[in-house]
Coordinates of C-alpha atoms and ligand atoms in Angstrom, one line a residue:
X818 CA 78.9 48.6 80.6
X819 CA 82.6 47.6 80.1
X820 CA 83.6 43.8 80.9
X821 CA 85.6 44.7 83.9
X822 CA 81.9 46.3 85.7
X823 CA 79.9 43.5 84.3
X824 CA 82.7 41.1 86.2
X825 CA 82.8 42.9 89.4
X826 CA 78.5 42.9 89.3
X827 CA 78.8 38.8 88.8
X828 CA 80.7 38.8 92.0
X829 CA 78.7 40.7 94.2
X830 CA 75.6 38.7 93.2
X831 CA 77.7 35.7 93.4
X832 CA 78.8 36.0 96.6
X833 CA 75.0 36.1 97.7
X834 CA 74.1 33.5 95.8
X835 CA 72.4 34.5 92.9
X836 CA 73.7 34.9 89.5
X837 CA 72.4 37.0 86.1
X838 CA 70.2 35.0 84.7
X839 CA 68.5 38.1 82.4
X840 CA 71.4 40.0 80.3
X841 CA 70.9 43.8 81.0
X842 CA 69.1 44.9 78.1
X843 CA 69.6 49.0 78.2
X844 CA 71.0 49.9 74.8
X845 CA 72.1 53.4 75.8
X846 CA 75.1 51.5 78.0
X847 CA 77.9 54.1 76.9
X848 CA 75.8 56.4 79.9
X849 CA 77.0 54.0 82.4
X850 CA 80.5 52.9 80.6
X851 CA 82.4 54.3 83.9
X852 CA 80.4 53.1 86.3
X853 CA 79.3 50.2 88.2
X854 CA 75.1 50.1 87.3
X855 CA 73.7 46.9 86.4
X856 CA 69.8 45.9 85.7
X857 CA 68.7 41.9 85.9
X858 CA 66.2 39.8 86.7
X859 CA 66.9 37.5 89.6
X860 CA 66.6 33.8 89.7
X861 CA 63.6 34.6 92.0
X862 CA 62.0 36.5 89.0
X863 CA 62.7 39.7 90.5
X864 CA 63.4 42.7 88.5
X865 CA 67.0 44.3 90.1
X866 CA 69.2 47.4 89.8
X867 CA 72.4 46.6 91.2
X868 CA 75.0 49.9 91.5
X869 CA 78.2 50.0 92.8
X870 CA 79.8 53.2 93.9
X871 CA 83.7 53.3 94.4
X872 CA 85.0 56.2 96.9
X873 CA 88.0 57.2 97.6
X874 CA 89.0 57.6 100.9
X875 CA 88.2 61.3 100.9
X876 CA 84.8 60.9 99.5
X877 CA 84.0 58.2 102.4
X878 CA 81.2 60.9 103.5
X879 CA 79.4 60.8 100.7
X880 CA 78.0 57.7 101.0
X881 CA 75.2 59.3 103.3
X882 CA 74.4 61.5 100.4
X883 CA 74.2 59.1 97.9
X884 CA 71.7 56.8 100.3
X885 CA 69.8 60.0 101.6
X886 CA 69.2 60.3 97.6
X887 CA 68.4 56.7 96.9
X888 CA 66.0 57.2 100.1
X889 CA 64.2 60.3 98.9
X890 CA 63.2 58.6 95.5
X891 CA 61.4 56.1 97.7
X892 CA 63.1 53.2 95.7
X893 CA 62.4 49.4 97.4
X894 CA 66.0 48.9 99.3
X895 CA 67.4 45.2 98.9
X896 CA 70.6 45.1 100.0
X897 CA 73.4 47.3 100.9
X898 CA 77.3 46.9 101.9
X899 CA 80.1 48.6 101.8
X900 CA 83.9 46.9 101.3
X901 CA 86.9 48.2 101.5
X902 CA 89.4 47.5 98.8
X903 CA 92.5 49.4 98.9
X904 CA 92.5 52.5 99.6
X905 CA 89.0 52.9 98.5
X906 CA 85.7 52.0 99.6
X907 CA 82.5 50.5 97.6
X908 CA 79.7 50.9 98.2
X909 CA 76.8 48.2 97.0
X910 CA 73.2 48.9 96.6
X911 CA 70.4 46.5 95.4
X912 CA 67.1 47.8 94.7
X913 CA 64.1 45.6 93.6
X914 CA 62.2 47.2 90.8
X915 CA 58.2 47.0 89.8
X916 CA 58.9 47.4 86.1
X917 CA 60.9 48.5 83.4
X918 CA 60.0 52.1 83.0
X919 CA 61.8 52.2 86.7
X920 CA 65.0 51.0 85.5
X921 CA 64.2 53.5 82.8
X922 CA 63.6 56.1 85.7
X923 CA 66.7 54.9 87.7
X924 CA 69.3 55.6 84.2
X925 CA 68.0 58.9 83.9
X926 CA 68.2 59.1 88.1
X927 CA 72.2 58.5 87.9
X928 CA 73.3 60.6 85.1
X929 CA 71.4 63.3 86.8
X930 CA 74.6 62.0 89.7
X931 CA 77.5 63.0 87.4
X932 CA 76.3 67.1 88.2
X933 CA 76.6 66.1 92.0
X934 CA 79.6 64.3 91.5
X935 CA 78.0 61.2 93.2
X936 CA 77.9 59.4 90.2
X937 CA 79.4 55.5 90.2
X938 CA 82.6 55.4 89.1
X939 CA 84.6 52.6 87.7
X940 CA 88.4 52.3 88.8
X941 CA 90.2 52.4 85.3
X942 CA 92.8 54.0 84.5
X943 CA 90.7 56.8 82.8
X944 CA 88.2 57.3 86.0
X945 CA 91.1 57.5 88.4
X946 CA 91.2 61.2 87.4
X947 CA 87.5 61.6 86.3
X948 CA 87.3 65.6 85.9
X949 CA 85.4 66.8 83.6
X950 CA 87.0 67.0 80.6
X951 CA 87.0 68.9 77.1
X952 CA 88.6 66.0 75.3
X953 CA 85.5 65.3 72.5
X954 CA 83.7 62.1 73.1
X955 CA 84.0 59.4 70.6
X956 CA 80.1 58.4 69.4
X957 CA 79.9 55.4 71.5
X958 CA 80.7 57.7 74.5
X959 CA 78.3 60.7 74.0
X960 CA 75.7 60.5 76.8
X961 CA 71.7 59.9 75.5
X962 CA 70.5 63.3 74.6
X963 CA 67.0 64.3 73.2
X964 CA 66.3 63.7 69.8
X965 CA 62.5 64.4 69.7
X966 CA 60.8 67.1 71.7
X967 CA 58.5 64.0 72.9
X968 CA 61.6 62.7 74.1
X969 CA 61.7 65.3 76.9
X970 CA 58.9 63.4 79.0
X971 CA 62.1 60.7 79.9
X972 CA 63.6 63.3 82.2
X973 CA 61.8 64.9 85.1
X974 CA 64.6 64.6 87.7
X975 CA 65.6 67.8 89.8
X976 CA 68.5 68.3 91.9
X977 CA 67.6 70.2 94.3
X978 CA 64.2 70.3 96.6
X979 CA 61.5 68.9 93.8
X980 CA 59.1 67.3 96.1
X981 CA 61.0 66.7 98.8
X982 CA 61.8 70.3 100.6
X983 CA 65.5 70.0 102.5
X984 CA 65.7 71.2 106.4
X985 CA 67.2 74.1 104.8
X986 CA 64.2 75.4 102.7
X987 CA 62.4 78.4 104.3
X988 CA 58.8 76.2 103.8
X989 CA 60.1 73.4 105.3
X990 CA 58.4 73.5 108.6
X991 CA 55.1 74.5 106.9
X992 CA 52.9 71.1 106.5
X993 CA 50.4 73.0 104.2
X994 CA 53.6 74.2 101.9
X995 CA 54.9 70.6 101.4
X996 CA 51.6 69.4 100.5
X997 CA 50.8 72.3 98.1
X998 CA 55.0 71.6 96.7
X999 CA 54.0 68.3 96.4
X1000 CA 51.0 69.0 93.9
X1001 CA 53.5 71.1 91.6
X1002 CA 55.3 68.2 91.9
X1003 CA 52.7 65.8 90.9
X1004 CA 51.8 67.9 88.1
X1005 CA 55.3 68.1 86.7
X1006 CA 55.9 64.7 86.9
X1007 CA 52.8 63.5 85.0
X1008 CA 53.2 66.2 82.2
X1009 CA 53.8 64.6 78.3
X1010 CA 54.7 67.0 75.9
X1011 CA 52.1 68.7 74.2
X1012 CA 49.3 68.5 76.9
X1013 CA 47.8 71.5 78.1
X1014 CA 49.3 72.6 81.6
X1015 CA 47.0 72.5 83.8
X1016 CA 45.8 75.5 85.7
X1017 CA 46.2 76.8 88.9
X1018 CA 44.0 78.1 91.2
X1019 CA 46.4 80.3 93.4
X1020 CA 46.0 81.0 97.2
X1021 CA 45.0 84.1 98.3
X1022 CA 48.3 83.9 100.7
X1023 CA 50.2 82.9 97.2
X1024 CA 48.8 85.9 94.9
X1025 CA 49.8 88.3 98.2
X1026 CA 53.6 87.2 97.8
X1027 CA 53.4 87.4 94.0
X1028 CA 51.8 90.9 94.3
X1029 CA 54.7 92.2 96.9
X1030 CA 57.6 90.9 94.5
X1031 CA 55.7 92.0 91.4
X1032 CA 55.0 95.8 93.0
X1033 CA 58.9 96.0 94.4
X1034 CA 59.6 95.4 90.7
X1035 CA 58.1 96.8 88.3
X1036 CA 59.0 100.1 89.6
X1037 CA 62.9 99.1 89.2
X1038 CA 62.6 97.7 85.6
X1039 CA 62.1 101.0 84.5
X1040 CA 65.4 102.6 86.0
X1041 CA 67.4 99.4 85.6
X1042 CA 66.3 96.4 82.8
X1043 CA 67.4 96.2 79.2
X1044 CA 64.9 98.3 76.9
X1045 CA 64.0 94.9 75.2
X1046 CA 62.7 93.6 78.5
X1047 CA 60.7 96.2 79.8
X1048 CA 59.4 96.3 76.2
X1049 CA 57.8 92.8 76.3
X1050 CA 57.1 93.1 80.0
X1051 CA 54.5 95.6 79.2
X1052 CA 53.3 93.2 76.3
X1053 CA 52.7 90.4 79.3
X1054 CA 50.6 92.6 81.1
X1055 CA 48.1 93.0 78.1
X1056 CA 48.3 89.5 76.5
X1057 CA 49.0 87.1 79.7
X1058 CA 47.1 88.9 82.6
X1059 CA 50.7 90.3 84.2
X1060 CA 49.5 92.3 87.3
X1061 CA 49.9 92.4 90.6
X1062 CA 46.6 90.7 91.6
X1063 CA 47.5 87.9 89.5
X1064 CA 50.0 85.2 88.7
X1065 CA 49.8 84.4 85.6
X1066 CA 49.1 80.9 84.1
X1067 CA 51.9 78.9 82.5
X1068 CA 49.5 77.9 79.5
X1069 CA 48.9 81.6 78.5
X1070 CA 52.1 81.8 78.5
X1071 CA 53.3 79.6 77.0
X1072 CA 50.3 80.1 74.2
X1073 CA 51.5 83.6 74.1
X1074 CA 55.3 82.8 73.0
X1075 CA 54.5 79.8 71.1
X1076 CA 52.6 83.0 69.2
X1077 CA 56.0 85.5 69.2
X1078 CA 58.5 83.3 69.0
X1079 CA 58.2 79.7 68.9
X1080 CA 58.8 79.2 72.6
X1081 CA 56.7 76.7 74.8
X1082 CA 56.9 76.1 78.4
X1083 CA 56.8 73.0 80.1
X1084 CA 56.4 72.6 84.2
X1085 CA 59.5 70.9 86.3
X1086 CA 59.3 70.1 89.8
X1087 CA 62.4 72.0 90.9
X1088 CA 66.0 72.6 89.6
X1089 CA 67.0 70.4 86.9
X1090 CA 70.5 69.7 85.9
X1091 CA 71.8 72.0 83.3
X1092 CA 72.1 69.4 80.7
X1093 CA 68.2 68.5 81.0
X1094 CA 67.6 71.9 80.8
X1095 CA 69.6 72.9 78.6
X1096 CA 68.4 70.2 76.2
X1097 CA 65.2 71.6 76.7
X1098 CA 66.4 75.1 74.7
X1099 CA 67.2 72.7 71.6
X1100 CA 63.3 72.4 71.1
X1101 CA 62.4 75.6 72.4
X1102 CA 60.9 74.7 75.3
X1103 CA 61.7 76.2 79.0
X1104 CA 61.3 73.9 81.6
X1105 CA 59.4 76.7 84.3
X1106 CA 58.6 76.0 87.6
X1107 CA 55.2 76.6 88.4
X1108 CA 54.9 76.6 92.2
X1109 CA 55.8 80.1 94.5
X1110 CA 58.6 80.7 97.3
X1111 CA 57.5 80.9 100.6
X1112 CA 55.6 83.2 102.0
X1113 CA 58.3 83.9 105.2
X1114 CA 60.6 85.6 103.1
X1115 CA 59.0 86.7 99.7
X1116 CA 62.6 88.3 99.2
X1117 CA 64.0 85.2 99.1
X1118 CA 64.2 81.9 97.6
X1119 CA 67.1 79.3 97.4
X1120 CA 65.4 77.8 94.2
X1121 CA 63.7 79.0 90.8
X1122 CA 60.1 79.6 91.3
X1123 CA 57.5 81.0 89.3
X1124 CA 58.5 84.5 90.1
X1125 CA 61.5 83.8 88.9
X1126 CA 60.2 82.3 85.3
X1127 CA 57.1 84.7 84.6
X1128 CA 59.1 88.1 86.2
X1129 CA 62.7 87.3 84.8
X1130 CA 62.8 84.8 82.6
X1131 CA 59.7 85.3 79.9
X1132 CA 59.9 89.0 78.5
X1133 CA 63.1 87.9 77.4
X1134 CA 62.2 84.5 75.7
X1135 CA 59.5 86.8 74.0
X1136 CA 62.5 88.5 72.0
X1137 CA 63.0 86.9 68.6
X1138 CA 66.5 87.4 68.6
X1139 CA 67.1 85.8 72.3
X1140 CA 64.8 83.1 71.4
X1141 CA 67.0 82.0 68.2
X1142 CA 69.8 82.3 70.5
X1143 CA 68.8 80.3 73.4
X1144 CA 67.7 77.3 70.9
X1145 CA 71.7 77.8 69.5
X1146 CA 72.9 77.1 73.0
X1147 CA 70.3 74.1 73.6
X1148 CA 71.2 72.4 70.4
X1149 CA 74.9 73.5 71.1
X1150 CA 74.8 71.3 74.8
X1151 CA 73.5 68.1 73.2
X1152 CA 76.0 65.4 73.5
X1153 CA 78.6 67.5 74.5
X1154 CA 81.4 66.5 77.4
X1155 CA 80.9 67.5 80.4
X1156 CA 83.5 70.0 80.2
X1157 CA 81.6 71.8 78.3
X1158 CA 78.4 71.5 79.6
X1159 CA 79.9 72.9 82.7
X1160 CA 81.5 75.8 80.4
X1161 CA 78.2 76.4 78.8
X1162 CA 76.1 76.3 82.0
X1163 CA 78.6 79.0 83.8
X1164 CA 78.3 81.0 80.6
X1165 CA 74.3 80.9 80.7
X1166 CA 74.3 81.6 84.6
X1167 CA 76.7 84.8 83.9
X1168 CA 74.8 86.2 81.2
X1169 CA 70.9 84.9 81.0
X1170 CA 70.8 85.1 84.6
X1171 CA 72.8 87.7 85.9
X1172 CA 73.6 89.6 82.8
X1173 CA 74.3 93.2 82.9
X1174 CA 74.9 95.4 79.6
X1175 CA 75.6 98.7 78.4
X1176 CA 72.3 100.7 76.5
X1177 CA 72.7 104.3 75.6
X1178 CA 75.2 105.4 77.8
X1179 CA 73.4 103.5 80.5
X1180 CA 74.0 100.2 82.9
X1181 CA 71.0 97.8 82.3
X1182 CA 70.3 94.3 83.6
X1183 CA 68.9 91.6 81.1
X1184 CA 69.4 88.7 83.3
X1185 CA 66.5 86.8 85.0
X1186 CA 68.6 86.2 88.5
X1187 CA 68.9 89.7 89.1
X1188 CA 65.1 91.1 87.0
X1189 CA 63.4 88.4 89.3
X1190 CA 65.4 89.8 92.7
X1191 CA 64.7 93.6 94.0
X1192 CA 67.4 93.0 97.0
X1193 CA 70.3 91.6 94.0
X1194 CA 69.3 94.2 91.7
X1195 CA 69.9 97.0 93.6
X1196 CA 72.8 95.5 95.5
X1197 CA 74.1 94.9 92.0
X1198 CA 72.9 98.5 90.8
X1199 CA 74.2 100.6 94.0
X1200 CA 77.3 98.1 94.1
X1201 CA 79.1 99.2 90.9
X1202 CA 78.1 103.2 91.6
X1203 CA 80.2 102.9 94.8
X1204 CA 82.7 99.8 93.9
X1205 CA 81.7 97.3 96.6
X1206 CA 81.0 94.8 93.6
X1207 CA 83.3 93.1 91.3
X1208 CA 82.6 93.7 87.3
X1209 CA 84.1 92.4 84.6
X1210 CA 83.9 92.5 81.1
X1211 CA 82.4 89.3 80.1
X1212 CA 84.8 86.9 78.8
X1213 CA 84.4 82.7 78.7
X1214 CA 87.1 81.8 80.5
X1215 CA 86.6 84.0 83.1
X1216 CA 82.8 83.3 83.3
X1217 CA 83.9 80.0 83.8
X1218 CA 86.2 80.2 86.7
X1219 CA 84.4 82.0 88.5
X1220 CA 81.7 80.7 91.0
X1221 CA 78.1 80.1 90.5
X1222 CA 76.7 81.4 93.6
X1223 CA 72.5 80.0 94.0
X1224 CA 71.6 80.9 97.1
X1225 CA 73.2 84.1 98.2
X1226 CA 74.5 87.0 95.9
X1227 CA 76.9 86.8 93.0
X1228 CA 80.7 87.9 93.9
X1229 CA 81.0 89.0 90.6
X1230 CA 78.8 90.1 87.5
X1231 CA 79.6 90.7 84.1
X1232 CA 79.0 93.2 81.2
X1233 CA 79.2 93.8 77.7
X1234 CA 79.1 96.3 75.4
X1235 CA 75.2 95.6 74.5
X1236 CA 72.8 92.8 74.8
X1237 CA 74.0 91.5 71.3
X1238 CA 77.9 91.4 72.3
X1239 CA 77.1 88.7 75.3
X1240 CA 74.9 86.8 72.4
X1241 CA 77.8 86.7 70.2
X1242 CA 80.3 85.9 72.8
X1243 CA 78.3 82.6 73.7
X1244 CA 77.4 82.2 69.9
X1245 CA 81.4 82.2 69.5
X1246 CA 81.6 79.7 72.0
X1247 CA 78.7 77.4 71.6
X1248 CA 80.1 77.3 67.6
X1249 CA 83.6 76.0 69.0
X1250 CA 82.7 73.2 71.2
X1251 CA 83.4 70.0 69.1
X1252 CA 81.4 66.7 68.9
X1253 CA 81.9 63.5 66.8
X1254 CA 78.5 64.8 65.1
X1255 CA 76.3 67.6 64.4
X1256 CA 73.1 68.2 64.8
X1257 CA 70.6 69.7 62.6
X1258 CA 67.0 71.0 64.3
X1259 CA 63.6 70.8 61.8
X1260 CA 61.2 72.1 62.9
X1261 CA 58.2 70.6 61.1
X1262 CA 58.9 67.5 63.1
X1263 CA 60.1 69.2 66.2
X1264 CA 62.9 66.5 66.3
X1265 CA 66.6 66.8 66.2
X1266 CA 68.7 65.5 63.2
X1267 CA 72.0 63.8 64.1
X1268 CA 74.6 63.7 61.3
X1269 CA 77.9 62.5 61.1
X1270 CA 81.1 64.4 60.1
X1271 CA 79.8 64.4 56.3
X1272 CA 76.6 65.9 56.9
X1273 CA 74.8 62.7 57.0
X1274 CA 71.9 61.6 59.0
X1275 CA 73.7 59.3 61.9
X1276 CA 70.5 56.3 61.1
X1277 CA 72.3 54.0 63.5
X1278 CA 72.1 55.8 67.0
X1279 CA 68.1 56.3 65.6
X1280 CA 68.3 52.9 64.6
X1281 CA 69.6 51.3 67.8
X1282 CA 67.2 53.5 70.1
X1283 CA 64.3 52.3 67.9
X1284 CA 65.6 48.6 68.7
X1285 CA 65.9 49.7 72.6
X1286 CA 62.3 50.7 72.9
X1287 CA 61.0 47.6 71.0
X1288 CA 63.3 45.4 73.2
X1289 CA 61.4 47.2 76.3
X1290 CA 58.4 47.0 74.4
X1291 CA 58.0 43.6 74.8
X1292 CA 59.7 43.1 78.1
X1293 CA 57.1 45.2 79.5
X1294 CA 54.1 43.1 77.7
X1295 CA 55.7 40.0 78.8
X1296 CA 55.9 42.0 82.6
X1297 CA 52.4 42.4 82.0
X1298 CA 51.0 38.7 80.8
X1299 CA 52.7 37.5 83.5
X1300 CA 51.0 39.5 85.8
Ligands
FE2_2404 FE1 66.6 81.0 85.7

């Protein structure tokens, strides 16, 4: 936290009478460097998280989403105000906190902000004009990334939906949806790395929505998917139960790739932001959703589900070559600006998802979006055979202007030459965005090796994180003798 954010903190608590009386001990400050975030223990003994969002006049709506996000995380509320100071407006919320690992959980909560652009902002000079930006990040600036696939347990937080389903959602009115979401939820959230997932026993109501989506399908992959996809599709169906009586369970799965190509799978509660996710790639593990859509619409979902995952996503992941090069792309995001996060996200979404390519003479999807979506497939499909749909040949910069649309069709789709041409393109890419380090994966240890310029292992960010933890380490055993 820079001085001028530690300063304007002191205030605020000074002006209600209380003062910092524990320094804020998060190590991993260069997260929050632009913005107002502060973590204390009151003279009352209290443990505190004190954030300070500045708006500009514009954003002055925002300030219901940022509190209707503070209020579905069920956080304690303290204290909140807003001032006005210039032609700006702050906002102020206190929170009271049980324990460390929920300041923990509250760091994690606000960089997951920055991709909703609701993220506290500091007013110098440099956040006046906070867009993201390509300019490469010196080391104290990169954001906390990963560097152990264990290290993926500190990040379970999804943007959209998760537990709590929005007045939007199709299941929304349905009480015995939410409680069902809600054990997906619970699930996710308690996962550590290396667990077994644990099984489901699917509804009949559930396996009758999986079976429609599965039987409209299967009959298109074999006019319209890549040859690689239907290829391991038909591999699914032998070794992971694929069928349309049955959805199939994320361990199997995730047992079967380990198996072909290193892959694991990992349940999330909901849509994560892409730099979790993507950071997820760098150890070869897909964060999959586990619950179904609603059964109004089975055409439909405003969110990734499990049809989504096991239909578009997995006979893909099962490729060798697709594997190697989603791990490239993972390791590729970590620490990167946001910029290019943002580049590299709209690249994924354009190809991975809604990827379309050329195979003998032929137009074949390989892109999950449109292999896990009958109604976008064939709007896709009959689109470009009577020119109602926009196509381009891929290119990054256009992928990157153009928007990502998640809950209604794409306005435009792109193609390349073969599968392997949209690898290479994002290859090309991912091999050009620059960092003030470089990373090296081994897999014996499943953990990622962060070297400076020369090639050398980077021992103090390892160094310092090791110190963070034994800081909180103790905190927390204090926390507990005292209770
Ligand atoms: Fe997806």
């Amino acid at each position: 936290m820079n001085t001028s954010t530690k300063q304007l903190v002191a205030l605020w608590l000074q002006n209600k009478g209380q003062k910092l009386v524990y320094k804020e001990i998060n190590d991993r400050e260069t997260l929050f460097k632009n913005g107002a975030v502060y973590q204390y223990r009151s003279e009352d003994n209290k443990l505190k998280s004190a954030i300070i969002f500045r708006l500009g006049e514009e954003r002055i709506n925002d300030i219901t989403k940022i509190l209707f996000y503070f209020e579905r995380k069920k956080f304690n509320f303290k204290h909140m105000e807003t001032r006005k100071n210039k032609n700006e407006f702050e906002l102020y919320i206190e929170l009271e906190n049980l324990d460390c690992r929920e300041w923990t959980h509250i760091r994690a909560m606000l960089e997951t902000l920055i991709h909703v652009d609701i993220y506290p902002r500091a007013t110098t000079a440099k956040d006046k004009t906070e867009e993201p930006t390509n300019d490469i990040p010196e080391m104290e600036d990169v954001a906390w990334f990963p560097k152990s696939i264990g290290d993926l347990d500190n990040f379970q937080n999804v943007l959209m939906y998760g537990t709590d389903l929005d007045a939007d959602h199709p299941g929304f009115l349905d009480m015995r949806y939410r409680k069902r979401r809600k054990l997906f939820s619970e699930i996710a959230m308690l996962y550590k790395q290396g667990r077994n997932i644990p099984k489901i026993r699917y509804t009949d109501e559930e396996i009758r929505t999986w079976g429609s989506i599965y039987t409209h399908l299967e009959e298109m992959y074999y006019h319209y998917a890549s040859e690689k996809f239907v290829k391991n599709f038909k591999e699914l169906q032998v070794h992971c139960n694929y069928s349309r009586n049955c959805i199939p369970q994320l361990q199997d799965v995730s047992n079967y790739l380990k198996r072909k190509t290193g892959f694991t799978l990992r349940p999330v509660a909901g849509y994560l932001s892409p730099r979790d996710f993507l950071s997820g790639l760098a150890f070869r593990v897909f964060h999959c959703t586990q619950y179904i859509r609603h059964s109004s619409d089975p055409y439909y979902t405003p969110e990734p589900d499990c049809c989504h995952e096991l239909l578009g996503h997995m006979p893909m992941l099962a490729d060798s070559e697709f594997a190697q090069f989603s791990q490239e792309i993972g390791l590729a995001s970590l620490g990167c600006s946001e910029g290019d996060i943002k580049k590299l996200a709209a690249c994924y979404f354009f190809t991975v998802e809604f990827g379309l390519c050329v195979e003998d003479g032929f137009l074949k999807a390989y892109g999950a979006g449109l292999l896990s979506s009958g109604a976008e497939l064939a709007h896709v499909m009959n689109g470009i055979r009577n020119n109602s749909v926009t196509v381009d040949m891929f290119e990054v910069e256009k992928a990157c202007q153009t928007q990502c649309m998640v809950t209604s069709y794409q306005k435009r789709y792109f193609i390349t030459n073969s599968f392997q041409d949209a690898l290479a393109a994002l290859r090309q890419f991912a091999s050009s965005i620059e960092r003030p380090f470089s990373v090296e994966y081994d897999p014996y240890t499943q953990r990622v090796l962060v070297l400076d310029i020369e090639g050398k292992e980077n021992r103090d960010e390892n160094e310092k994180q090791a110190k963070t933890k034994k800081i909180l380490d103790r905190y927390e055993e204090d926390q507990d003798q005292e209770e």
